[in-house]
PDB file of N, CA and C in Angstrom:
ATOM      1  N   MET A 222     -12.562 -13.192  -3.641  1.00  0.00           N
ATOM      2  CA  MET A 222     -14.452 -13.288  -2.900  1.00  0.00           C
ATOM      3  C   MET A 222     -15.302 -13.373  -4.135  1.00  0.00           C
ATOM      4  N   LYS A 223     -15.690 -14.651  -3.982  1.00  0.00           N
ATOM      5  CA  LYS A 223     -16.969 -14.325  -5.717  1.00  0.00           C
ATOM      6  C   LYS A 223     -18.306 -13.811  -4.964  1.00  0.00           C
ATOM      7  N   GLY A 224     -18.992 -13.960  -6.463  1.00  0.00           N
ATOM      8  CA  GLY A 224     -20.373 -14.107  -5.895  1.00  0.00           C
ATOM      9  C   GLY A 224     -21.411 -15.655  -6.541  1.00  0.00           C
ATOM     10  N   HIS A 225     -22.572 -15.074  -5.909  1.00  0.00           N
ATOM     11  CA  HIS A 225     -23.278 -16.414  -6.529  1.00  0.00           C
ATOM     12  C   HIS A 225     -22.329 -17.003  -8.028  1.00  0.00           C
ATOM     13  N   SER A 226     -22.742 -15.809  -8.776  1.00  0.00           N
ATOM     14  CA  SER A 226     -22.651 -16.351 -10.400  1.00  0.00           C
ATOM     15  C   SER A 226     -20.863 -16.668 -10.792  1.00  0.00           C
ATOM     16  N   GLY A 227     -20.048 -16.629  -9.763  1.00  0.00           N
ATOM     17  CA  GLY A 227     -18.621 -17.056  -9.724  1.00  0.00           C
ATOM     18  C   GLY A 227     -18.508 -15.934 -10.234  1.00  0.00           C
ATOM     19  N   GLU A 228     -19.172 -14.553 -10.701  1.00  0.00           N
ATOM     20  CA  GLU A 228     -18.062 -13.520 -10.947  1.00  0.00           C
ATOM     21  C   GLU A 228     -17.528 -12.774  -9.553  1.00  0.00           C
ATOM     22  N   PRO A 229     -16.251 -11.841 -10.016  1.00  0.00           N
ATOM     23  CA  PRO A 229     -16.036 -11.347  -8.860  1.00  0.00           C
ATOM     24  C   PRO A 229     -17.258 -10.241  -8.068  1.00  0.00           C
ATOM     25  N   PHE A 230     -16.742 -10.528  -6.656  1.00  0.00           N
ATOM     26  CA  PHE A 230     -17.732  -9.514  -5.577  1.00  0.00           C
ATOM     27  C   PHE A 230     -17.489  -7.958  -5.590  1.00  0.00           C
ATOM     28  N   SER A 231     -16.420  -7.547  -5.980  1.00  0.00           N
ATOM     29  CA  SER A 231     -16.182  -6.244  -5.909  1.00  0.00           C
ATOM     30  C   SER A 231     -15.050  -5.604  -6.756  1.00  0.00           C
ATOM     31  N   TYR A 232     -15.018  -4.344  -7.088  1.00  0.00           N
ATOM     32  CA  TYR A 232     -14.036  -3.833  -8.051  1.00  0.00           C
ATOM     33  C   TYR A 232     -12.600  -3.706  -7.738  1.00  0.00           C
ATOM     34  N   ALA A 233     -11.942  -4.106  -6.336  1.00  0.00           N
ATOM     35  CA  ALA A 233     -11.208  -4.235  -6.339  1.00  0.00           C
ATOM     36  C   ALA A 233     -10.919  -5.981  -6.668  1.00  0.00           C
ATOM     37  N   GLU A 234     -11.538  -6.625  -6.685  1.00  0.00           N
ATOM     38  CA  GLU A 234     -11.562  -7.741  -7.421  1.00  0.00           C
ATOM     39  C   GLU A 234     -10.774  -8.332  -8.809  1.00  0.00           C
ATOM     40  N   THR A 235     -10.867  -6.633  -9.314  1.00  0.00           N
ATOM     41  CA  THR A 235     -10.994  -7.103 -10.842  1.00  0.00           C
ATOM     42  C   THR A 235      -9.942  -5.380 -11.220  1.00  0.00           C
ATOM     43  N   ARG A 236      -9.626  -4.769 -10.273  1.00  0.00           N
ATOM     44  CA  ARG A 236      -8.904  -3.900 -10.505  1.00  0.00           C
ATOM     45  C   ARG A 236      -7.159  -3.853 -11.067  1.00  0.00           C
ATOM     46  N   PRO A 237      -6.934  -3.517 -11.912  1.00  0.00           N
ATOM     47  CA  PRO A 237      -5.143  -4.024 -11.895  1.00  0.00           C
ATOM     48  C   PRO A 237      -4.216  -3.335 -11.150  1.00  0.00           C
ATOM     49  N   TYR A 238      -3.555  -3.936 -10.073  1.00  0.00           N
ATOM     50  CA  TYR A 238      -2.692  -3.206  -9.336  1.00  0.00           C
ATOM     51  C   TYR A 238      -1.567  -3.452  -9.743  1.00  0.00           C
ATOM     52  N   GLU A 239      -0.723  -1.911  -9.596  1.00  0.00           N
ATOM     53  CA  GLU A 239       0.703  -2.411  -9.784  1.00  0.00           C
ATOM     54  C   GLU A 239       1.571  -2.409  -8.313  1.00  0.00           C
ATOM     55  N   VAL A 240       2.763  -3.382  -8.601  1.00  0.00           N
ATOM     56  CA  VAL A 240       4.199  -3.940  -7.240  1.00  0.00           C
ATOM     57  C   VAL A 240       5.158  -3.737  -7.691  1.00  0.00           C
ATOM     58  N   ALA A 241       6.151  -2.873  -6.809  1.00  0.00           N
ATOM     59  CA  ALA A 241       7.218  -2.703  -7.229  1.00  0.00           C
ATOM     60  C   ALA A 241       7.939  -4.175  -7.539  1.00  0.00           C
ATOM     61  N   GLY A 242       8.851  -3.682  -8.024  1.00  0.00           N
ATOM     62  CA  GLY A 242       9.947  -5.235  -8.080  1.00  0.00           C
ATOM     63  C   GLY A 242      10.733  -5.609  -7.343  1.00  0.00           C
ATOM     64  N   SER A 243      11.119  -4.696  -6.525  1.00  0.00           N
ATOM     65  CA  SER A 243      11.873  -4.603  -5.257  1.00  0.00           C
ATOM     66  C   SER A 243      11.721  -4.337  -3.939  1.00  0.00           C
ATOM     67  N   LEU A 244      11.727  -4.913  -2.453  1.00  0.00           N
ATOM     68  CA  LEU A 244      11.755  -3.893  -1.667  1.00  0.00           C
ATOM     69  C   LEU A 244      12.674  -2.353  -1.613  1.00  0.00           C
ATOM     70  N   GLY A 245      13.809  -2.936  -2.321  1.00  0.00           N
ATOM     71  CA  GLY A 245      14.816  -1.976  -1.908  1.00  0.00           C
ATOM     72  C   GLY A 245      14.614  -0.687  -2.779  1.00  0.00           C
ATOM     73  N   GLU A 246      13.995  -1.126  -3.648  1.00  0.00           N
ATOM     74  CA  GLU A 246      13.304   0.313  -4.447  1.00  0.00           C
ATOM     75  C   GLU A 246      12.980   1.104  -4.318  1.00  0.00           C
ATOM     76  N   LEU A 247      11.936   1.206  -3.136  1.00  0.00           N
ATOM     77  CA  LEU A 247      11.134   1.918  -2.180  1.00  0.00           C
ATOM     78  C   LEU A 247      11.398   2.646  -1.355  1.00  0.00           C
ATOM     79  N   ARG A 248      11.613   3.544  -1.719  1.00  0.00           N
ATOM     80  CA  ARG A 248      12.931   4.517  -1.373  1.00  0.00           C
ATOM     81  C   ARG A 248      12.684   5.966  -0.743  1.00  0.00           C
ATOM     82  N   GLY A 249      11.034   5.378  -0.261  1.00  0.00           N
ATOM     83  CA  GLY A 249      10.310   6.871   0.307  1.00  0.00           C
ATOM     84  C   GLY A 249      10.969   7.089   1.696  1.00  0.00           C
ATOM     85  N   PRO A 250      10.313   8.653   2.381  1.00  0.00           N
ATOM     86  CA  PRO A 250      11.222   8.617   3.415  1.00  0.00           C
ATOM     87  C   PRO A 250      10.408   7.881   4.551  1.00  0.00           C
ATOM     88  N   GLU A 251      11.347   8.118   5.776  1.00  0.00           N
ATOM     89  CA  GLU A 251      11.318   7.154   7.012  1.00  0.00           C
ATOM     90  C   GLU A 251      10.267   8.308   7.963  1.00  0.00           C
ATOM     91  N   HIS A 252      10.569   9.473   8.290  1.00  0.00           N
ATOM     92  CA  HIS A 252      10.221  10.089   8.722  1.00  0.00           C
ATOM     93  C   HIS A 252       9.279  11.803   7.783  1.00  0.00           C
ATOM     94  N   GLY A 253       8.753  12.243   8.876  1.00  0.00           N
ATOM     95  CA  GLY A 253       8.161  13.734   8.682  1.00  0.00           C
ATOM     96  C   GLY A 253       6.650  13.436   7.906  1.00  0.00           C
ATOM     97  N   VAL A 254       6.231  14.341   7.021  1.00  0.00           N
ATOM     98  CA  VAL A 254       5.083  14.355   6.723  1.00  0.00           C
ATOM     99  C   VAL A 254       4.979  14.375   5.058  1.00  0.00           C
ATOM    100  N   VAL A 255       4.397  13.516   4.644  1.00  0.00           N
ATOM    101  CA  VAL A 255       4.231  13.048   3.274  1.00  0.00           C
ATOM    102  C   VAL A 255       3.036  13.524   2.751  1.00  0.00           C
ATOM    103  N   VAL A 256       3.580  14.915   1.185  1.00  0.00           N
ATOM    104  CA  VAL A 256       2.147  15.102   0.948  1.00  0.00           C
ATOM    105  C   VAL A 256       1.644  13.991  -0.420  1.00  0.00           C
ATOM    106  N   LEU A 257       0.485  13.573  -0.245  1.00  0.00           N
ATOM    107  CA  LEU A 257       0.258  13.088  -1.759  1.00  0.00           C
ATOM    108  C   LEU A 257      -0.426  13.906  -2.927  1.00  0.00           C
ATOM    109  N   PRO A 258      -0.176  13.115  -4.208  1.00  0.00           N
ATOM    110  CA  PRO A 258      -0.365  13.827  -5.371  1.00  0.00           C
ATOM    111  C   PRO A 258      -2.033  13.675  -5.328  1.00  0.00           C
ATOM    112  N   LEU A 259      -2.464  14.524  -6.002  1.00  0.00           N
ATOM    113  CA  LEU A 259      -4.071  14.894  -5.913  1.00  0.00           C
ATOM    114  C   LEU A 259      -4.430  13.328  -6.329  1.00  0.00           C
ATOM    115  N   GLU A 260      -4.137  13.028  -7.696  1.00  0.00           N
ATOM    116  CA  GLU A 260      -4.446  11.597  -8.211  1.00  0.00           C
ATOM    117  C   GLU A 260      -4.885  10.741  -7.480  1.00  0.00           C
ATOM    118  N   LEU A 261      -3.553  10.310  -6.041  1.00  0.00           N
ATOM    119  CA  LEU A 261      -3.901   9.437  -5.137  1.00  0.00           C
ATOM    120  C   LEU A 261      -4.943  10.167  -3.695  1.00  0.00           C
ATOM    121  N   ALA A 262      -4.615  11.197  -3.913  1.00  0.00           N
ATOM    122  CA  ALA A 262      -5.459  11.668  -2.781  1.00  0.00           C
ATOM    123  C   ALA A 262      -6.650  12.594  -3.442  1.00  0.00           C
ATOM    124  N   TRP A 263      -7.625  11.943  -3.872  1.00  0.00           N
ATOM    125  CA  TRP A 263      -8.885  12.592  -4.134  1.00  0.00           C
ATOM    126  C   TRP A 263      -9.729  12.377  -3.238  1.00  0.00           C
ATOM    127  N   GLY A 264      -9.501  11.567  -2.216  1.00  0.00           N
ATOM    128  CA  GLY A 264     -10.756  11.793  -0.974  1.00  0.00           C
ATOM    129  C   GLY A 264     -10.326  12.980  -0.183  1.00  0.00           C
ATOM    130  N   GLY A 265      -9.682  13.730  -0.561  1.00  0.00           N
ATOM    131  CA  GLY A 265      -9.657  15.091   0.081  1.00  0.00           C
ATOM    132  C   GLY A 265      -8.247  14.982   0.915  1.00  0.00           C
ATOM    133  N   ARG A 266      -8.294  14.725   1.724  1.00  0.00           N
ATOM    134  CA  ARG A 266      -6.687  14.732   2.974  1.00  0.00           C
ATOM    135  C   ARG A 266      -5.501  14.273   2.113  1.00  0.00           C
ATOM    136  N   THR A 267      -4.510  15.421   2.069  1.00  0.00           N
ATOM    137  CA  THR A 267      -3.855  15.064   1.341  1.00  0.00           C
ATOM    138  C   THR A 267      -2.241  14.912   2.044  1.00  0.00           C
ATOM    139  N   GLU A 268      -1.847  15.449   3.579  1.00  0.00           N
ATOM    140  CA  GLU A 268      -0.963  15.242   4.090  1.00  0.00           C
ATOM    141  C   GLU A 268      -0.961  14.323   5.129  1.00  0.00           C
ATOM    142  N   PHE A 269      -0.313  13.840   5.320  1.00  0.00           N
ATOM    143  CA  PHE A 269       0.043  12.334   6.209  1.00  0.00           C
ATOM    144  C   PHE A 269       1.389  12.181   7.423  1.00  0.00           C
ATOM    145  N   ASP A 270       1.447  12.110   8.495  1.00  0.00           N
ATOM    146  CA  ASP A 270       3.053  12.545   9.269  1.00  0.00           C
ATOM    147  C   ASP A 270       3.327  10.542   8.931  1.00  0.00           C
ATOM    148  N   LEU A 271       4.511  10.366   9.057  1.00  0.00           N
ATOM    149  CA  LEU A 271       4.923   8.981   8.830  1.00  0.00           C
ATOM    150  C   LEU A 271       5.352   8.868  10.318  1.00  0.00           C
ATOM    151  N   ASP A 272       5.631   9.294  11.258  1.00  0.00           N
ATOM    152  CA  ASP A 272       5.788   9.726  12.563  1.00  0.00           C
ATOM    153  C   ASP A 272       4.693   8.784  13.540  1.00  0.00           C
ATOM    154  N   ASP A 273       3.359   9.172  12.762  1.00  0.00           N
ATOM    155  CA  ASP A 273       2.257   8.714  13.286  1.00  0.00           C
ATOM    156  C   ASP A 273       1.460   7.345  13.089  1.00  0.00           C
ATOM    157  N   ASP A 274       1.410   6.613  14.019  1.00  0.00           N
ATOM    158  CA  ASP A 274       0.953   4.802  13.221  1.00  0.00           C
ATOM    159  C   ASP A 274      -0.128   5.158  12.258  1.00  0.00           C
ATOM    160  N   TYR A 275      -1.006   6.296  12.846  1.00  0.00           N
ATOM    161  CA  TYR A 275      -2.367   5.846  12.516  1.00  0.00           C
ATOM    162  C   TYR A 275      -2.376   6.367  10.663  1.00  0.00           C
ATOM    163  N   ASP A 276      -1.553   7.696  10.756  1.00  0.00           N
ATOM    164  CA  ASP A 276      -1.499   8.342   9.067  1.00  0.00           C
ATOM    165  C   ASP A 276      -0.015   7.292   8.847  1.00  0.00           C
ATOM    166  N   ARG A 277       0.892   6.690   8.963  1.00  0.00           N
ATOM    167  CA  ARG A 277       1.784   5.838   8.178  1.00  0.00           C
ATOM    168  C   ARG A 277       0.488   4.885   7.589  1.00  0.00           C
ATOM    169  N   ALA A 278       0.037   3.923   8.361  1.00  0.00           N
ATOM    170  CA  ALA A 278      -1.160   2.580   8.039  1.00  0.00           C
ATOM    171  C   ALA A 278      -1.590   3.727   6.797  1.00  0.00           C
ATOM    172  N   ALA A 279      -2.249   4.433   6.965  1.00  0.00           N
ATOM    173  CA  ALA A 279      -3.199   5.370   5.881  1.00  0.00           C
ATOM    174  C   ALA A 279      -2.721   5.497   4.952  1.00  0.00           C
ATOM    175  N   VAL A 280      -1.626   6.427   4.830  1.00  0.00           N
ATOM    176  CA  VAL A 280      -0.938   7.136   3.675  1.00  0.00           C
ATOM    177  C   VAL A 280      -0.327   5.246   2.924  1.00  0.00           C
ATOM    178  N   TYR A 281       0.342   4.641   3.411  1.00  0.00           N
ATOM    179  CA  TYR A 281       0.920   3.550   2.899  1.00  0.00           C
ATOM    180  C   TYR A 281      -0.430   2.520   2.325  1.00  0.00           C
ATOM    181  N   LYS A 282      -2.017   2.510   2.711  1.00  0.00           N
ATOM    182  CA  LYS A 282      -2.850   2.113   2.173  1.00  0.00           C
ATOM    183  C   LYS A 282      -3.150   2.852   0.803  1.00  0.00           C
ATOM    184  N   ILE A 283      -3.339   3.922   1.209  1.00  0.00           N
ATOM    185  CA  ILE A 283      -3.803   4.920  -0.164  1.00  0.00           C
ATOM    186  C   ILE A 283      -2.529   4.394  -1.485  1.00  0.00           C
ATOM    187  N   VAL A 284      -1.454   4.751  -1.284  1.00  0.00           N
ATOM    188  CA  VAL A 284      -0.514   4.212  -2.127  1.00  0.00           C
ATOM    189  C   VAL A 284      -0.187   2.657  -2.464  1.00  0.00           C
ATOM    190  N   LEU A 285      -0.642   1.882  -1.712  1.00  0.00           N
ATOM    191  CA  LEU A 285      -0.795   0.306  -2.310  1.00  0.00           C
ATOM    192  C   LEU A 285      -1.928   0.337  -2.990  1.00  0.00           C
ATOM    193  N   GLU A 286      -2.903   0.495  -2.971  1.00  0.00           N
ATOM    194  CA  GLU A 286      -4.191   0.508  -3.437  1.00  0.00           C
ATOM    195  C   GLU A 286      -4.795   1.688  -4.622  1.00  0.00           C
ATOM    196  N   GLU A 287      -4.004   2.750  -4.500  1.00  0.00           N
ATOM    197  CA  GLU A 287      -4.286   3.851  -5.757  1.00  0.00           C
ATOM    198  C   GLU A 287      -3.198   4.372  -6.595  1.00  0.00           C
ATOM    199  N   GLY A 288      -1.952   3.895  -5.868  1.00  0.00           N
ATOM    200  CA  GLY A 288      -0.378   4.397  -6.615  1.00  0.00           C
ATOM    201  C   GLY A 288       0.103   3.662  -7.508  1.00  0.00           C
ATOM    202  N   GLY A 289       0.830   3.551  -8.743  1.00  0.00           N
ATOM    203  CA  GLY A 289       1.232   2.732  -9.261  1.00  0.00           C
ATOM    204  C   GLY A 289       2.588   2.771  -8.684  1.00  0.00           C
ATOM    205  N   ALA A 290       3.641   1.857  -9.646  1.00  0.00           N
ATOM    206  CA  ALA A 290       5.112   1.702  -8.816  1.00  0.00           C
ATOM    207  C   ALA A 290       5.693   2.921  -8.507  1.00  0.00           C
ATOM    208  N   GLU A 291       5.970   3.758  -9.525  1.00  0.00           N
ATOM    209  CA  GLU A 291       6.340   5.286  -9.594  1.00  0.00           C
ATOM    210  C   GLU A 291       6.138   5.891  -8.137  1.00  0.00           C
ATOM    211  N   HIS A 292       4.697   5.690  -8.150  1.00  0.00           N
ATOM    212  CA  HIS A 292       4.472   6.506  -6.867  1.00  0.00           C
ATOM    213  C   HIS A 292       4.795   5.540  -5.646  1.00  0.00           C
ATOM    214  N   GLN A 293       4.898   4.284  -5.345  1.00  0.00           N
ATOM    215  CA  GLN A 293       5.465   3.730  -4.761  1.00  0.00           C
ATOM    216  C   GLN A 293       6.858   3.953  -4.167  1.00  0.00           C
ATOM    217  N   ARG A 294       7.683   3.747  -5.545  1.00  0.00           N
ATOM    218  CA  ARG A 294       8.873   3.832  -5.185  1.00  0.00           C
ATOM    219  C   ARG A 294       9.242   5.364  -4.390  1.00  0.00           C
ATOM    220  N   ARG A 295       8.477   6.357  -5.020  1.00  0.00           N
ATOM    221  CA  ARG A 295       8.590   7.504  -4.114  1.00  0.00           C
ATOM    222  C   ARG A 295       8.400   7.669  -2.895  1.00  0.00           C
ATOM    223  N   LEU A 296       6.935   7.455  -2.450  1.00  0.00           N
ATOM    224  CA  LEU A 296       6.246   7.934  -0.880  1.00  0.00           C
ATOM    225  C   LEU A 296       6.574   6.406  -0.471  1.00  0.00           C
ATOM    226  N   ILE A 297       7.087   4.955  -0.572  1.00  0.00           N
ATOM    227  CA  ILE A 297       6.808   4.104   0.422  1.00  0.00           C
ATOM    228  C   ILE A 297       8.507   3.272   0.490  1.00  0.00           C
ATOM    229  N   ASN A 298       8.681   3.302   2.066  1.00  0.00           N
ATOM    230  CA  ASN A 298       9.804   2.997   2.431  1.00  0.00           C
ATOM    231  C   ASN A 298       9.882   1.511   2.406  1.00  0.00           C
ATOM    232  N   GLY A 299      10.079   0.765   1.821  1.00  0.00           N
ATOM    233  CA  GLY A 299      10.652  -0.857   2.103  1.00  0.00           C
ATOM    234  C   GLY A 299      10.780  -1.487   3.773  1.00  0.00           C
ATOM    235  N   ARG A 300      11.416  -0.381   4.594  1.00  0.00           N
ATOM    236  CA  ARG A 300      12.130  -1.231   5.663  1.00  0.00           C
ATOM    237  C   ARG A 300      10.928  -0.555   6.788  1.00  0.00           C
ATOM    238  N   LEU A 301       9.800   0.382   6.306  1.00  0.00           N
ATOM    239  CA  LEU A 301       9.074   0.708   7.108  1.00  0.00           C
ATOM    240  C   LEU A 301       7.546  -0.096   6.417  1.00  0.00           C
ATOM    241  N   LEU A 302       7.562  -0.558   4.979  1.00  0.00           N
ATOM    242  CA  LEU A 302       6.216  -1.327   4.661  1.00  0.00           C
ATOM    243  C   LEU A 302       6.874  -2.778   5.201  1.00  0.00           C
ATOM    244  N   VAL A 303       7.615  -3.111   5.515  1.00  0.00           N
ATOM    245  CA  VAL A 303       8.367  -4.641   6.651  1.00  0.00           C
ATOM    246  C   VAL A 303       7.868  -4.243   8.171  1.00  0.00           C
ATOM    247  N   GLU A 304       8.106  -3.289   8.094  1.00  0.00           N
ATOM    248  CA  GLU A 304       7.833  -3.421   9.726  1.00  0.00           C
ATOM    249  C   GLU A 304       6.658  -3.382  10.048  1.00  0.00           C
ATOM    250  N   HIS A 305       5.957  -2.374   9.443  1.00  0.00           N
ATOM    251  CA  HIS A 305       4.379  -2.397   9.972  1.00  0.00           C
ATOM    252  C   HIS A 305       3.289  -2.658   9.213  1.00  0.00           C
ATOM    253  N   TRP A 306       4.177  -3.464   8.236  1.00  0.00           N
ATOM    254  CA  TRP A 306       2.788  -4.705   7.111  1.00  0.00           C
ATOM    255  C   TRP A 306       1.134  -5.367   7.966  1.00  0.00           C
ATOM    256  N   ASP A 307       1.730  -5.447   8.951  1.00  0.00           N
ATOM    257  CA  ASP A 307       0.116  -5.630   9.667  1.00  0.00           C
ATOM    258  C   ASP A 307      -0.535  -5.101  10.334  1.00  0.00           C
ATOM    259  N   GLU A 308       0.130  -3.892  10.197  1.00  0.00           N
ATOM    260  CA  GLU A 308      -1.035  -2.156  10.620  1.00  0.00           C
ATOM    261  C   GLU A 308      -1.891  -1.771   9.306  1.00  0.00           C
ATOM    262  N   ILE A 309      -1.329  -2.460   8.061  1.00  0.00           N
ATOM    263  CA  ILE A 309      -1.548  -1.279   6.860  1.00  0.00           C
ATOM    264  C   ILE A 309      -3.060  -1.636   6.730  1.00  0.00           C
ATOM    265  N   LEU A 310      -3.233  -2.755   6.618  1.00  0.00           N
ATOM    266  CA  LEU A 310      -4.353  -3.706   6.043  1.00  0.00           C
ATOM    267  C   LEU A 310      -5.198  -3.254   4.878  1.00  0.00           C
ATOM    268  N   PRO A 311      -4.296  -3.481   3.367  1.00  0.00           N
ATOM    269  CA  PRO A 311      -4.864  -2.842   2.022  1.00  0.00           C
ATOM    270  C   PRO A 311      -6.182  -4.230   1.650  1.00  0.00           C
ATOM    271  N   ALA A 312      -6.533  -3.476   0.818  1.00  0.00           N
ATOM    272  CA  ALA A 312      -7.679  -4.368   0.268  1.00  0.00           C
ATOM    273  C   ALA A 312      -7.256  -5.858  -0.221  1.00  0.00           C
ATOM    274  N   ARG A 313      -7.643  -7.431   0.322  1.00  0.00           N
ATOM    275  CA  ARG A 313      -7.435  -8.059   0.226  1.00  0.00           C
ATOM    276  C   ARG A 313      -6.493  -8.774  -1.262  1.00  0.00           C
ATOM    277  N   PRO A 314      -6.707  -8.471  -2.130  1.00  0.00           N
ATOM    278  CA  PRO A 314      -6.257  -8.580  -3.473  1.00  0.00           C
ATOM    279  C   PRO A 314      -4.986  -7.939  -3.426  1.00  0.00           C
ATOM    280  N   VAL A 315      -4.832  -6.807  -2.680  1.00  0.00           N
ATOM    281  CA  VAL A 315      -3.367  -6.210  -2.839  1.00  0.00           C
ATOM    282  C   VAL A 315      -2.629  -6.536  -2.078  1.00  0.00           C
ATOM    283  N   ARG A 316      -3.009  -6.847  -1.107  1.00  0.00           N
ATOM    284  CA  ARG A 316      -2.208  -7.652   0.401  1.00  0.00           C
ATOM    285  C   ARG A 316      -1.386  -9.166  -0.209  1.00  0.00           C
ATOM    286  N   ALA A 317      -2.756  -9.976  -1.317  1.00  0.00           N
ATOM    287  CA  ALA A 317      -2.578 -10.797  -1.884  1.00  0.00           C
ATOM    288  C   ALA A 317      -1.257 -10.613  -2.566  1.00  0.00           C
ATOM    289  N   LEU A 318      -1.231 -10.148  -3.349  1.00  0.00           N
ATOM    290  CA  LEU A 318      -0.126  -9.378  -4.661  1.00  0.00           C
ATOM    291  C   LEU A 318       1.244  -9.500  -4.026  1.00  0.00           C
ATOM    292  N   TRP A 319       0.873  -8.797  -2.526  1.00  0.00           N
ATOM    293  CA  TRP A 319       2.778  -8.131  -2.469  1.00  0.00           C
ATOM    294  C   TRP A 319       3.169  -8.991  -1.102  1.00  0.00           C
ATOM    295  N   GLU A 320       2.057 -10.332  -1.146  1.00  0.00           N
ATOM    296  CA  GLU A 320       2.555 -11.304  -0.468  1.00  0.00           C
ATOM    297  C   GLU A 320       3.348 -11.946  -0.780  1.00  0.00           C
ATOM    298  N   ARG A 321       2.731 -12.442  -2.284  1.00  0.00           N
ATOM    299  CA  ARG A 321       2.871 -13.202  -2.977  1.00  0.00           C
ATOM    300  C   ARG A 321       4.573 -13.091  -3.920  1.00  0.00           C
ATOM    301  N   ARG A 322       4.337 -11.638  -3.754  1.00  0.00           N
ATOM    302  CA  ARG A 322       5.924 -11.243  -4.772  1.00  0.00           C
ATOM    303  C   ARG A 322       6.802 -10.938  -3.375  1.00  0.00           C
ATOM    304  N   PHE A 323       6.463 -10.629  -1.909  1.00  0.00           N
ATOM    305  CA  PHE A 323       7.602 -10.343  -1.074  1.00  0.00           C
ATOM    306  C   PHE A 323       7.299 -11.340  -0.009  1.00  0.00           C
ATOM    307  N   SER A 324       7.780 -12.372   0.332  1.00  0.00           N
ATOM    308  CA  SER A 324       7.921 -13.630   0.936  1.00  0.00           C
ATOM    309  C   SER A 324       7.985 -12.842   2.410  1.00  0.00           C
ATOM    310  N   GLN A 325       8.585 -11.349   2.684  1.00  0.00           N
ATOM    311  CA  GLN A 325       9.076 -10.760   4.132  1.00  0.00           C
ATOM    312  C   GLN A 325       7.826 -10.378   5.058  1.00  0.00           C
ATOM    313  N   LEU A 326       6.795  -9.888   4.106  1.00  0.00           N
ATOM    314  CA  LEU A 326       5.389  -9.633   4.122  1.00  0.00           C
ATOM    315  C   LEU A 326       4.922 -10.759   4.826  1.00  0.00           C
ATOM    316  N   ARG A 327       4.865 -11.641   4.194  1.00  0.00           N
ATOM    317  CA  ARG A 327       3.991 -13.019   4.862  1.00  0.00           C
ATOM    318  C   ARG A 327       4.635 -13.139   6.193  1.00  0.00           C
ATOM    319  N   HIS A 328       5.961 -13.180   6.479  1.00  0.00           N
ATOM    320  CA  HIS A 328       6.615 -13.267   7.681  1.00  0.00           C
ATOM    321  C   HIS A 328       6.120 -12.313   8.761  1.00  0.00           C
ATOM    322  N   ALA A 329       5.837 -11.169   8.119  1.00  0.00           N
ATOM    323  CA  ALA A 329       5.757  -9.863   8.885  1.00  0.00           C
ATOM    324  C   ALA A 329       4.469  -9.610  10.003  1.00  0.00           C
ATOM    325  N   ALA A 330       3.649 -10.444   9.207  1.00  0.00           N
ATOM    326  CA  ALA A 330       2.077 -10.199   9.127  1.00  0.00           C
ATOM    327  C   ALA A 330       2.047 -11.126  10.602  1.00  0.00           C
TER     328      ALA A 330
END
């Protein structure tokens, strides 16, 4: 989204985001509690239960928007990402980047 002057409307539109090279390299856990490092969980909460739909969506959103490729490889599971893509709701620029890279996500949404 652009403002009236044609400039980016929000920080999310100008920020550089990382995207994993393949879904196969996303080998994060499928179950249990994930503890985010402080550089990602600067908002306070650090623990998320992957078996809870809300928690899983929340932690994946945080990692996709705030994390680098190494965080993504360690904390996100490629199968769960595809299976629950429509529940995660990352910022529009992040969603667009991931869906451009992985057509499986476009079809999952």
